[in-house]
Coordinates of C-alpha atoms and ligand atoms in Angstrom, one line a residue:
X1 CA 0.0 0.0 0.0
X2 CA 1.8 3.4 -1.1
X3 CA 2.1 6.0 1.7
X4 CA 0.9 4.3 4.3
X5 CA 1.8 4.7 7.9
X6 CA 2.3 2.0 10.1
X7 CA -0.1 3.3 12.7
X8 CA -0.7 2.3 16.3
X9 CA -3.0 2.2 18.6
X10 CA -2.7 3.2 22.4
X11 CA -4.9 1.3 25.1
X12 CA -5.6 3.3 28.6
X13 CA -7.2 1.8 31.2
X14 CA -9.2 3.5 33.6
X15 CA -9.0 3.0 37.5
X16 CA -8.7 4.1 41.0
X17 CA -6.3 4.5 44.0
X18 CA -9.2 3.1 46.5
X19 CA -8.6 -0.4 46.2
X20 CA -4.8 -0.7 47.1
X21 CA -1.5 -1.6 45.2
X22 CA -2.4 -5.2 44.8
X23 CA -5.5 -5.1 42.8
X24 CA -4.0 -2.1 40.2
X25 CA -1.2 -4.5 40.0
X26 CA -3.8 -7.0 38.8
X27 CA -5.7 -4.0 36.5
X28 CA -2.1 -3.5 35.2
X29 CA -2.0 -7.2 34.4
X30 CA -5.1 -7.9 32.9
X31 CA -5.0 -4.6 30.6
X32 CA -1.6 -6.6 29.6
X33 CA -3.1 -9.3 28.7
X34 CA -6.0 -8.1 26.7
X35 CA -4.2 -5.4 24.7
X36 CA -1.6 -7.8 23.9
X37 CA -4.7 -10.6 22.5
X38 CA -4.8 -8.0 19.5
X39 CA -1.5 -8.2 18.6
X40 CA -1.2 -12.3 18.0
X41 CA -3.1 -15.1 17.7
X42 CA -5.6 -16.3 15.5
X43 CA -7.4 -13.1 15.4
X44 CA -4.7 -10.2 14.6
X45 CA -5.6 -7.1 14.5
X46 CA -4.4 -5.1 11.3
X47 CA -2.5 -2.8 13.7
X48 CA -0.5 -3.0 16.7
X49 CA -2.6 -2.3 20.3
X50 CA -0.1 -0.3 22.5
X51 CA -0.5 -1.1 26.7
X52 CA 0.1 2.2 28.7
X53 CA 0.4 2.3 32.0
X54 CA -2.9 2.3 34.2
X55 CA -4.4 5.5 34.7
X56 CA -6.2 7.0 38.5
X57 CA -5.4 10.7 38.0
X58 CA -6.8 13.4 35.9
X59 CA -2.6 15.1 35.4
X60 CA -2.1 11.0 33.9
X61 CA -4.9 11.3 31.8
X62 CA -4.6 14.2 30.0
X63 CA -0.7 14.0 30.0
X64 CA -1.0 10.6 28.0
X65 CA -3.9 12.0 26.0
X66 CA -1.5 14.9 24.9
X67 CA 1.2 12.6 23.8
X68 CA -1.3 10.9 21.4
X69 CA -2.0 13.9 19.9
X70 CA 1.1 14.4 19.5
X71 CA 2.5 11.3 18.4
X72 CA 2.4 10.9 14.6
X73 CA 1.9 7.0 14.8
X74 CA -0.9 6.7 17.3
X75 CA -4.1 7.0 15.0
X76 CA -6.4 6.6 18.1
X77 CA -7.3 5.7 21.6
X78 CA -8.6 3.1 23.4
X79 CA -9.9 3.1 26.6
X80 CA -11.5 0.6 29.3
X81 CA -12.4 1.0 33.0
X82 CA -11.3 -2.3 34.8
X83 CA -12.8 -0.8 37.9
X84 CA -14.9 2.1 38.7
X85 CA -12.3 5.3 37.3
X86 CA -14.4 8.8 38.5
X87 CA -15.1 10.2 35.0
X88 CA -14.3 13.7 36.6
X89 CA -10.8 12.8 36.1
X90 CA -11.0 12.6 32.2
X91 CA -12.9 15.5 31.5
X92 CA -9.2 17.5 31.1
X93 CA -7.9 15.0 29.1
X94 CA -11.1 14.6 26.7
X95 CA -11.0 18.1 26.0
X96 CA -7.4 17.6 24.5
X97 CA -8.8 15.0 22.5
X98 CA -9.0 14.8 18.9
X99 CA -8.5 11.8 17.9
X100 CA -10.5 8.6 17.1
X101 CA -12.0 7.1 20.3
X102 CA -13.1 3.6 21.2
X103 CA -14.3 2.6 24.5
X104 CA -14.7 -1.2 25.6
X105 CA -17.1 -2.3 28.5
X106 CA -15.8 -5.4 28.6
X107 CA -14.1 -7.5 31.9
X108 CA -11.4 -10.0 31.7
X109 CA -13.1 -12.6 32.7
X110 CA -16.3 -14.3 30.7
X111 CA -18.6 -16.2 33.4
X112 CA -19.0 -15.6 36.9
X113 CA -17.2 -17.2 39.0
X114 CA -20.0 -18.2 41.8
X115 CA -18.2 -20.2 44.2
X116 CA -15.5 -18.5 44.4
X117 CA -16.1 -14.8 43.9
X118 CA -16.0 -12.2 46.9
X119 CA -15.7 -8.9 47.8
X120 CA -12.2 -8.1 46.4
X121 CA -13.4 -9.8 42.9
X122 CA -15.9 -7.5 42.8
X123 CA -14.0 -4.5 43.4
X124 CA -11.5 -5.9 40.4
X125 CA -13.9 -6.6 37.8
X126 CA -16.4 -3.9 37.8
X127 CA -16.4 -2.5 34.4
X128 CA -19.8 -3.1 34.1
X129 CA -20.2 0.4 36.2
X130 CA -17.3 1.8 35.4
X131 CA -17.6 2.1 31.9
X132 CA -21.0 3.3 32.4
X133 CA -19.8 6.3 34.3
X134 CA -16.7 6.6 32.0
X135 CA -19.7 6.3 29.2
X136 CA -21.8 9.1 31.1
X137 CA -18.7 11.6 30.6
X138 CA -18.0 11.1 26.5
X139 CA -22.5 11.1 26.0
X140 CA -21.9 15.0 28.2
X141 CA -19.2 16.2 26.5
X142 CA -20.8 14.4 23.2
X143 CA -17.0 12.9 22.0
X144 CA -17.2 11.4 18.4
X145 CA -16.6 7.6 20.0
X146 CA -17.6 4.1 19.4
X147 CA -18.4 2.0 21.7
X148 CA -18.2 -2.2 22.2
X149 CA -19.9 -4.3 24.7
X150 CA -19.0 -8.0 25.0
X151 CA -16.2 -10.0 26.2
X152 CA -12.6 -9.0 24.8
X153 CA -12.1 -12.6 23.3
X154 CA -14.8 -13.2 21.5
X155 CA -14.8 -13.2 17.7
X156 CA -17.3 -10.6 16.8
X157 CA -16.3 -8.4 19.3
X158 CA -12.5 -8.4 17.9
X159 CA -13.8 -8.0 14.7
X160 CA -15.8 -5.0 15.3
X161 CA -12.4 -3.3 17.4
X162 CA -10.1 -4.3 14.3
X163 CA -13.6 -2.5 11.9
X164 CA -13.0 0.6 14.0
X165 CA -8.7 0.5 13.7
X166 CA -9.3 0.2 9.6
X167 CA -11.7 3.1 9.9
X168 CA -9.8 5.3 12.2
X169 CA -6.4 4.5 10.0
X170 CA -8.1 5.4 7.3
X171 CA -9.2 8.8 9.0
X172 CA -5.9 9.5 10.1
X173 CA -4.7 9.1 6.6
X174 CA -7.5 11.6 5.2
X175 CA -5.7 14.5 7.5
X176 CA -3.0 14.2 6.0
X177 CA -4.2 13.2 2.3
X178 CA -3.2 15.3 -1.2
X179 CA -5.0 14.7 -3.6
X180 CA -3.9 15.7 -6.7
X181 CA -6.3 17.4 -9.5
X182 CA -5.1 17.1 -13.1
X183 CA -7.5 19.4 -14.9
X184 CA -10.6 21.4 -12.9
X185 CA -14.0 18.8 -12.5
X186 CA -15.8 18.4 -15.6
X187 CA -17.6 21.2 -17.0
X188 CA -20.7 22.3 -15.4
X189 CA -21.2 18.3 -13.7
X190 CA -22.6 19.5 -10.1
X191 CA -22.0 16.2 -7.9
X192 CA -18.6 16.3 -8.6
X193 CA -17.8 19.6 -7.8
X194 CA -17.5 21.1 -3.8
X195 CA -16.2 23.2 -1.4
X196 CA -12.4 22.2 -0.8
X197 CA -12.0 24.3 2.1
X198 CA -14.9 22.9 3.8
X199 CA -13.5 19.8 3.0
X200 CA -10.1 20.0 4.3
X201 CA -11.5 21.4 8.1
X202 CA -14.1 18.2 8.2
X203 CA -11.1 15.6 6.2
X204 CA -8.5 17.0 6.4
X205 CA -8.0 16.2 2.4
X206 CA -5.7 18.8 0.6
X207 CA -7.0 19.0 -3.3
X208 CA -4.3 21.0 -5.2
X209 CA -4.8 22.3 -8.6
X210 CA -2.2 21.0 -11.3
X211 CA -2.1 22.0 -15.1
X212 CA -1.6 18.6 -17.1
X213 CA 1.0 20.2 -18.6
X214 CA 3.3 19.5 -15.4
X215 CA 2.6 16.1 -16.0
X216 CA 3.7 16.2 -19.4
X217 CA 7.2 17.3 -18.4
X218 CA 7.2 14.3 -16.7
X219 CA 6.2 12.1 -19.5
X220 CA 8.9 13.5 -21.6
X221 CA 11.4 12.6 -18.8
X222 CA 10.4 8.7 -19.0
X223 CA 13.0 6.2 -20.4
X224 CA 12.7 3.2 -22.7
X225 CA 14.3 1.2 -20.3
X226 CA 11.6 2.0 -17.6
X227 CA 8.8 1.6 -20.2
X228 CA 10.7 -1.7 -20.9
X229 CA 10.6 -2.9 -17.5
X230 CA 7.2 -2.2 -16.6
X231 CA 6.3 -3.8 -19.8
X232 CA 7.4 -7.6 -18.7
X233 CA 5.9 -6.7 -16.0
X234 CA 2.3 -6.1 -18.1
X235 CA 3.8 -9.7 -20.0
X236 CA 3.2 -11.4 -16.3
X237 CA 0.5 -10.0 -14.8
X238 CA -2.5 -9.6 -17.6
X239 CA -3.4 -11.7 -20.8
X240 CA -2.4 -8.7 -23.6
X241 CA -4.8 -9.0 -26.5
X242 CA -3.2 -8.2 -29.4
X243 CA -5.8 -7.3 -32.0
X244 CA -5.6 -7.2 -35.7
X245 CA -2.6 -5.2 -35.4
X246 CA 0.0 -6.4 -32.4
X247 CA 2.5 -2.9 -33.2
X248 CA 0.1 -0.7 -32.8
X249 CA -1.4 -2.6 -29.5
X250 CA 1.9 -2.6 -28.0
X251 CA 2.7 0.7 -29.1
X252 CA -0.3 2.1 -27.2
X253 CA 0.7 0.3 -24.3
X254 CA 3.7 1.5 -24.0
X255 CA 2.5 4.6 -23.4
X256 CA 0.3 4.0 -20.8
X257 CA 3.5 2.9 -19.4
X258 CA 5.0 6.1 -19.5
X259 CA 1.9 7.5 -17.9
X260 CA 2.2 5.3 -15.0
X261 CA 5.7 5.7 -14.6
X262 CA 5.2 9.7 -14.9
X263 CA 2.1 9.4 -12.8
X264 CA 3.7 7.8 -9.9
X265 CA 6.8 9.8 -9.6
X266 CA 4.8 13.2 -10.0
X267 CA 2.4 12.0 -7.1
X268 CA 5.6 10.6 -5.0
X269 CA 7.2 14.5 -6.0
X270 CA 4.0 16.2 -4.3
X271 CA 3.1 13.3 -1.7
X272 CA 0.0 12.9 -3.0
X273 CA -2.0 9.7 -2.5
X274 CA -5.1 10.1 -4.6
X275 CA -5.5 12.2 -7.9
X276 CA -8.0 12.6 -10.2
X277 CA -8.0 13.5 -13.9
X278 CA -10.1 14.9 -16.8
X279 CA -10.6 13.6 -20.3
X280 CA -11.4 17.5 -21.0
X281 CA -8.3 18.7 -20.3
X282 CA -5.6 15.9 -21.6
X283 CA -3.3 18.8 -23.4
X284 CA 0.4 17.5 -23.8
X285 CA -0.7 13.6 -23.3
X286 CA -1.7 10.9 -26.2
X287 CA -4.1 9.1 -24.4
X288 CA -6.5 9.6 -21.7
X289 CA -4.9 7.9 -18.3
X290 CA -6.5 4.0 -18.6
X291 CA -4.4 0.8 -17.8
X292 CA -2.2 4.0 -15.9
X293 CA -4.8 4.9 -13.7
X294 CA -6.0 1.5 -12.8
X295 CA -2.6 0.1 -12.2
X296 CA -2.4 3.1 -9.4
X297 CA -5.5 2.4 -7.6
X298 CA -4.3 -1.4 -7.5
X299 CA -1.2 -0.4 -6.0
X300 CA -3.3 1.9 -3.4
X301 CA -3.6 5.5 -4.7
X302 CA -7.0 6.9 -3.9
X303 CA -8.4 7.8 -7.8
X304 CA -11.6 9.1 -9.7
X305 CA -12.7 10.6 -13.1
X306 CA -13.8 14.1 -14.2
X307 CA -12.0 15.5 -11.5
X308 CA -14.2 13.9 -9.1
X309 CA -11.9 14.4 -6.0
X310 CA -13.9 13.5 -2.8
X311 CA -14.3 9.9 -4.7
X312 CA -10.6 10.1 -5.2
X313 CA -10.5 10.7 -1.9
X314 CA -13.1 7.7 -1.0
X315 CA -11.0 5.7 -2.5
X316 CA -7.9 6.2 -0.6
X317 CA -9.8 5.9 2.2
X318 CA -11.4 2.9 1.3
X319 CA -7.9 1.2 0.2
X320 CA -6.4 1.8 3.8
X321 CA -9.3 0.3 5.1
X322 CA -9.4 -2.4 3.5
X323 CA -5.5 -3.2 3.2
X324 CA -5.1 -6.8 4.0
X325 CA -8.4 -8.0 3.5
X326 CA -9.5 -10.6 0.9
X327 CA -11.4 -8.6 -1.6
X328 CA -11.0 -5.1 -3.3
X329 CA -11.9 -1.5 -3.6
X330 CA -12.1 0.6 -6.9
X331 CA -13.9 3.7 -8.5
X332 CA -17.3 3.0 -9.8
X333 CA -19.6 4.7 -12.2
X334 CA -23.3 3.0 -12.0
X335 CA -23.6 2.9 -15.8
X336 CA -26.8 1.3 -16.7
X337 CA -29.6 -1.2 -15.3
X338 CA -31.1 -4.2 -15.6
X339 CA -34.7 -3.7 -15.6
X340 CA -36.1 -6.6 -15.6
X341 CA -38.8 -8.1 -13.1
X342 CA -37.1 -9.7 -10.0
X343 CA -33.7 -9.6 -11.5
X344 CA -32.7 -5.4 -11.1
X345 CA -29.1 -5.4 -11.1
X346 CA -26.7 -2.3 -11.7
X347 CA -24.2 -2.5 -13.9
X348 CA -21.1 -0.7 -12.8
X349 CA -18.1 0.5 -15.3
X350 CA -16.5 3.7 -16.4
X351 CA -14.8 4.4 -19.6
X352 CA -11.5 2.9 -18.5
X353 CA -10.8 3.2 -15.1
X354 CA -11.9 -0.1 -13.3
X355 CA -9.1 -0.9 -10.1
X356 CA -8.4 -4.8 -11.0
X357 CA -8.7 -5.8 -7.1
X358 CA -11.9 -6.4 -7.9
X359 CA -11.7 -8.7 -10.9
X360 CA -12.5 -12.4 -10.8
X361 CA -9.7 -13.3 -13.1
X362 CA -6.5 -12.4 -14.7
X363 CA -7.6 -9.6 -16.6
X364 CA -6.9 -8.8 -20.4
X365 CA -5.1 -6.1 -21.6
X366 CA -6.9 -4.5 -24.7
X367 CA -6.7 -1.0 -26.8
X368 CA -9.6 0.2 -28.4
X369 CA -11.2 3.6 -29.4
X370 CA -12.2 5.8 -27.0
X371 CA -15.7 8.0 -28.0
X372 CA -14.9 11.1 -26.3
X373 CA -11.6 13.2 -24.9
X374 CA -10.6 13.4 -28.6
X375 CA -7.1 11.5 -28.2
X376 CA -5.5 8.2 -29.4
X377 CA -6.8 5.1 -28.6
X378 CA -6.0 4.3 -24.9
X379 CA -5.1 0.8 -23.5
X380 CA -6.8 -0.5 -20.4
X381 CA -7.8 -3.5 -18.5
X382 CA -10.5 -5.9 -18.9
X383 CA -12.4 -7.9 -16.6
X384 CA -15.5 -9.0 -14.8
X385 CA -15.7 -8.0 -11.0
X386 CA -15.5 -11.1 -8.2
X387 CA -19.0 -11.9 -7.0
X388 CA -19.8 -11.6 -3.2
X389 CA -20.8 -9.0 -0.6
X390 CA -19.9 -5.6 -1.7
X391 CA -20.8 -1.8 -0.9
X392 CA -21.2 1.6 -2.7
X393 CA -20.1 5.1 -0.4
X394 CA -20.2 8.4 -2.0
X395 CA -19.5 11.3 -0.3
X396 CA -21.7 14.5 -1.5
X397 CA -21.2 18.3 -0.7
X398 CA -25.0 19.0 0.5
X399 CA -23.9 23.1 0.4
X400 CA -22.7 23.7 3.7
X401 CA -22.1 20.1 5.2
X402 CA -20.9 16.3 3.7
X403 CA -23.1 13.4 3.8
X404 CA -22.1 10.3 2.9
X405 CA -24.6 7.9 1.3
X406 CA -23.6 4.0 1.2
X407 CA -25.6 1.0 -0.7
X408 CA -24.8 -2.7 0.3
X409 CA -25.0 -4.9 -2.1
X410 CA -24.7 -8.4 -3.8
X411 CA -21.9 -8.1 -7.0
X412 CA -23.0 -11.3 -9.2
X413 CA -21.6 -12.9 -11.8
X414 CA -22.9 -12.1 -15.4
X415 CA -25.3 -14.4 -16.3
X416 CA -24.4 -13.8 -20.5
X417 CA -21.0 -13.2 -21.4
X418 CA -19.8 -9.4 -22.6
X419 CA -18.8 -10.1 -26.1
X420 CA -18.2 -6.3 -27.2
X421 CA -17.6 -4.0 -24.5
X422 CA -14.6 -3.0 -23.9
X423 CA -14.3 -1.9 -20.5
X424 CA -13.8 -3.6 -16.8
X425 CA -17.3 -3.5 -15.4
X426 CA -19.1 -5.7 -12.5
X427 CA -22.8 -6.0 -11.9
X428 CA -24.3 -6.1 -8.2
X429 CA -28.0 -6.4 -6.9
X430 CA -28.1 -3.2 -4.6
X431 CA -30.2 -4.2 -1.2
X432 CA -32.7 -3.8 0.0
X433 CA -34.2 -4.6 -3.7
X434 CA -33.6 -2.9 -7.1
X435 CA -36.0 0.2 -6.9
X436 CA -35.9 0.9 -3.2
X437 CA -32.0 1.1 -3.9
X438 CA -32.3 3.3 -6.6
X439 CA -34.7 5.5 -5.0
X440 CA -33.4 5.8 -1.6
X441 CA -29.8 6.3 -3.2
X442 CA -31.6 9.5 -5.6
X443 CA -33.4 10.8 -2.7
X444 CA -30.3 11.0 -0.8
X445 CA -28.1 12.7 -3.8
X446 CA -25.7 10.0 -4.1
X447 CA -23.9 10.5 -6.9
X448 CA -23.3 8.6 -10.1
X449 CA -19.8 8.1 -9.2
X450 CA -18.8 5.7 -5.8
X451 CA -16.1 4.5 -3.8
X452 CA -17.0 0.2 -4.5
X453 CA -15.3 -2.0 -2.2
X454 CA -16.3 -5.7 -2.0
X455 CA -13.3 -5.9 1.3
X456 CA -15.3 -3.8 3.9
X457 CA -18.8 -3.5 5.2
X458 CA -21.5 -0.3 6.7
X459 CA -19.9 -0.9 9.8
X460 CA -16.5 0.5 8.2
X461 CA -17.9 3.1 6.6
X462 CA -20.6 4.4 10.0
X463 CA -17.2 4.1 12.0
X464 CA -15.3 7.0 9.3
X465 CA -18.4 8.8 9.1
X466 CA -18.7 9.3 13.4
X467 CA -14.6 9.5 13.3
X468 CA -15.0 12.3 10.8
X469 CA -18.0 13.8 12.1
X470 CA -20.5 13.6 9.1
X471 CA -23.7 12.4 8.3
X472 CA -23.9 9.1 7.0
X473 CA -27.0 7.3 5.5
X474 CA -26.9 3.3 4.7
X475 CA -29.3 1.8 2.6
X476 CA -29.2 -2.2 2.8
X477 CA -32.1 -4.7 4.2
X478 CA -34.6 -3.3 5.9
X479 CA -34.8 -0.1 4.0
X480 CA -38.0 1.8 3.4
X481 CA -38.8 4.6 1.4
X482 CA -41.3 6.4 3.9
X483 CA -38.7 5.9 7.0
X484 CA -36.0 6.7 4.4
X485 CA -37.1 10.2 3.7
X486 CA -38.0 10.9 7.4
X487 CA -34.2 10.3 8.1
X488 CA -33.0 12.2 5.6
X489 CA -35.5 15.3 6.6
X490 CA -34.7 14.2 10.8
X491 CA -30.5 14.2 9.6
X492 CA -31.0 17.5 8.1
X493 CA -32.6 19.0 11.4
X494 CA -29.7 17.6 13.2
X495 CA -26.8 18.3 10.7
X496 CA -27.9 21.8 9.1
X497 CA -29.8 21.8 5.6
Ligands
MN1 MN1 -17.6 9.3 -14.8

């Protein structure tokens, strides 16, 4: 994954002096012990859990909530109060806090012990009021948090902690994101467009302006031998198709080459990990950005078309999310539908740029025309997107707020075989059902373009959206129009128009 940080994640524990030096010697061992059970085992977490020391004064607390601000590798907090912990003593140290927050009430042990259990036990192993008053403190002082009930070693309770570690990595990465904008959003398209100021105090996303001309420079600066190099690579990776005439496919290949070889060190030169581009303005380049841009997103890079940068940014933020899952995440276009009765499907594509972590096979590497952008033909991958669970996200600028609307779905396989077209493109059945997806996602002002992923699920995406502090709106089962719209009007009460 380019650019990524190898973030941490700091556990405090929450007690008391009241109860003597032997039981926070015990605290200190059990917090041990249950912050270390994310860092091995069966269930690993994707990033390390860091143990601090146990905490039963307010000048601890908000002396080891300033370091994590301050630390560049700790991308959040979390806490747990083994025993009761007088929430008083946080309040200083909350206020310091900006970072992503997740409190467990759990206790280290499952079942109670009736035979043996006494006084002292309960005095250890009474989380089940002490997070509660801990829990009374962040509802007061209304802290963007998560929070987990359930004991620490079971399954869907460590799966829900490692959700909230992809989703606060992945807002750690947005505050420090570039992305970088070849070309202004496509001409008069309003979904696309936004207010990038408002979007750096909520993100923290940084969405410079470059002329494609500095890319160009770039392109001229390519060697042979690069282009050579990356070609065997192309030789391994994808089936290359070579048409009626194999000089001209390689030929057009090659160049994408160079634009990926320009591409990445102009993005490494700016440390930018998302960009878009714009078949509108493609001055100085041959051919719109295809098998280029694809290859980037595979590798990571956060992308969308027609200068579509808070997709771009989606799916950065998608791809640290999901890094190390089984599936994938790539820009999506819904194209076109599948009308008929009891079988709505959407069918998702653009004109080239399709990331192949989604594809169920090796793909093909193909040139064809291109109808529109008014430059040579541009060489890209082809494929059909991996069935299974998937979701659509889409972040919209509603005028002076974000909201960002997500669609589960089912991606399916094709039942007929695309013969002639000559793009990457996967087909899903949104949930709940065809038109209630449709509708729900149009009511909401969705956009055409999405973040897809078929690696994460809502969960992932609530968890960025309260990180971030934005309004976020899932459609999947259980989804009604009527209640639908009440939401959206309810949201807008809350969150501004
Ligand atoms: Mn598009």
């Amino acid at each position: 994954m380019v650019n990524l940080v190898p973030y941490e994640f700091w556990f405090l524990t929450g007690s008391q002096h009241l109860y003597g030096e032997d039981t926070l010697r015990q605290v200190a061992a059990d917090a041990q012990k249950i912050a270390a059970s994310f860092n091995g085992g069966v269930q690993k977490g994707p990033y390390p859990v860091v143990y601090k020391p146990v905490l039963t004064n307010a000048d601890d607390i908000e002396k080891i909530i300033r370091e994590a601000e301050a630390s560049s590798s700790c991308a959040g907090i979390i806490t747990w109060m083994h025993t009761f912990s007088p929430a008083k003593m946080w309040v200083r140290g909350l206020n310091a806090l900006t970072k992503p927050l997740l409190h467990l009430n759990t206790q280290t042990n499952s079942a109670i012990p009736y035979a043996t259990m006494d006084m002292d036990f309960m005095n250890l192993n009474q989380s089940a009021h002490g997070d509660r008053e801990f829990g009374h403190v962040t509802a007061r002082m209304n802290v963007p948090r998560k929070v987990i009930a359930g004991h620490w070693a079971q399954g869907r309770f460590r799966e829900r902690v490692f959700t909230w570690m992809r989703a606060a990595a992945a807002a750690t990465d947005a505050r420090h994101l570039t992305v970088a904008r070849f070309g202004d959003n496509m001409r008069d398209v309003a979904v696309t467009d936004g207010d990038k100021v408002a979007a750096m105090g909520t993100f923290g996303w940084s969405v410079p302006y470059y002329g494609i001309g500095d890319l160009a420079e770039y392109l001229k600066a390519v060697s042979p031998g690069d282009i050579g190099r990356l070609m065997e690579e192309y030789e391994s990776a994808y089936t290359i198709v070579p048409g009626k005439d194999k000089d001209y496919t390689y030929a057009h290949i090659r160049e994408q080459a160079a634009l990926e070889i320009a591409l990445t060190a102009f993005l490494g030169d700016k440390k930018a990990s998302a960009f878009t581009t714009n078949f509108e303005d493609l001055h100085g380049l041959k051919q719109l950005p295809g098998l280029a841009a694809q290859r980037l997103m595979a590798s990571g890079f956060g992308f969308a078309a027609e200068g579509d940068w808070k997709t771009a940014a989606m799916v950065r933020a998608l791809k640290v999310m999901a890094q190390g899952l089984p599936g994938g995440v790539s820009f999506m276009e819904d194209y076109t539908y599948n009308l008929e009765p009891g079988a709505g499907m959407i069918l998702g594509a653009h004109m080239l740029e399709v990331c192949p972590s989604i594809a169920a096979a090796k793909p093909t590497l193909e040139v064809h025309p291109l109808g529109i952008g008014g430059k040579e033909d541009p060489a890209r991958l082809v494929f059909d997107g991996a069935p299974g669970s998937a979701l659509c996200a889409a972040v919209v600028d509603m005028g002076s707020r974000f909201r960002l609307v997500c669609n589960q779905a089912q991606a399916v396989a094709a039942p007929e075989k695309f013969a002639a077209l000559p793009v990457a493109r996967v087909l899903w059945k949104p949930e709940p059902a065809m038109e209630t997806a449709c509708e729900a996602w149009i009511l909401a002002g969705g956009g055409h373009h999405t973040a897809f992923t078929t690696a994460l699920d809502a969960e992932h995406l609530r968890d960025f959206a309260e990180i971030c502090g934005i309004e976020c709106v899932v459609i999947g089962a259980g989804t009604e129009i009527p209640a639908f719209r009440n939401e959206l009007r309810w949201n807008s009460a809350f969150w501004g128009k």
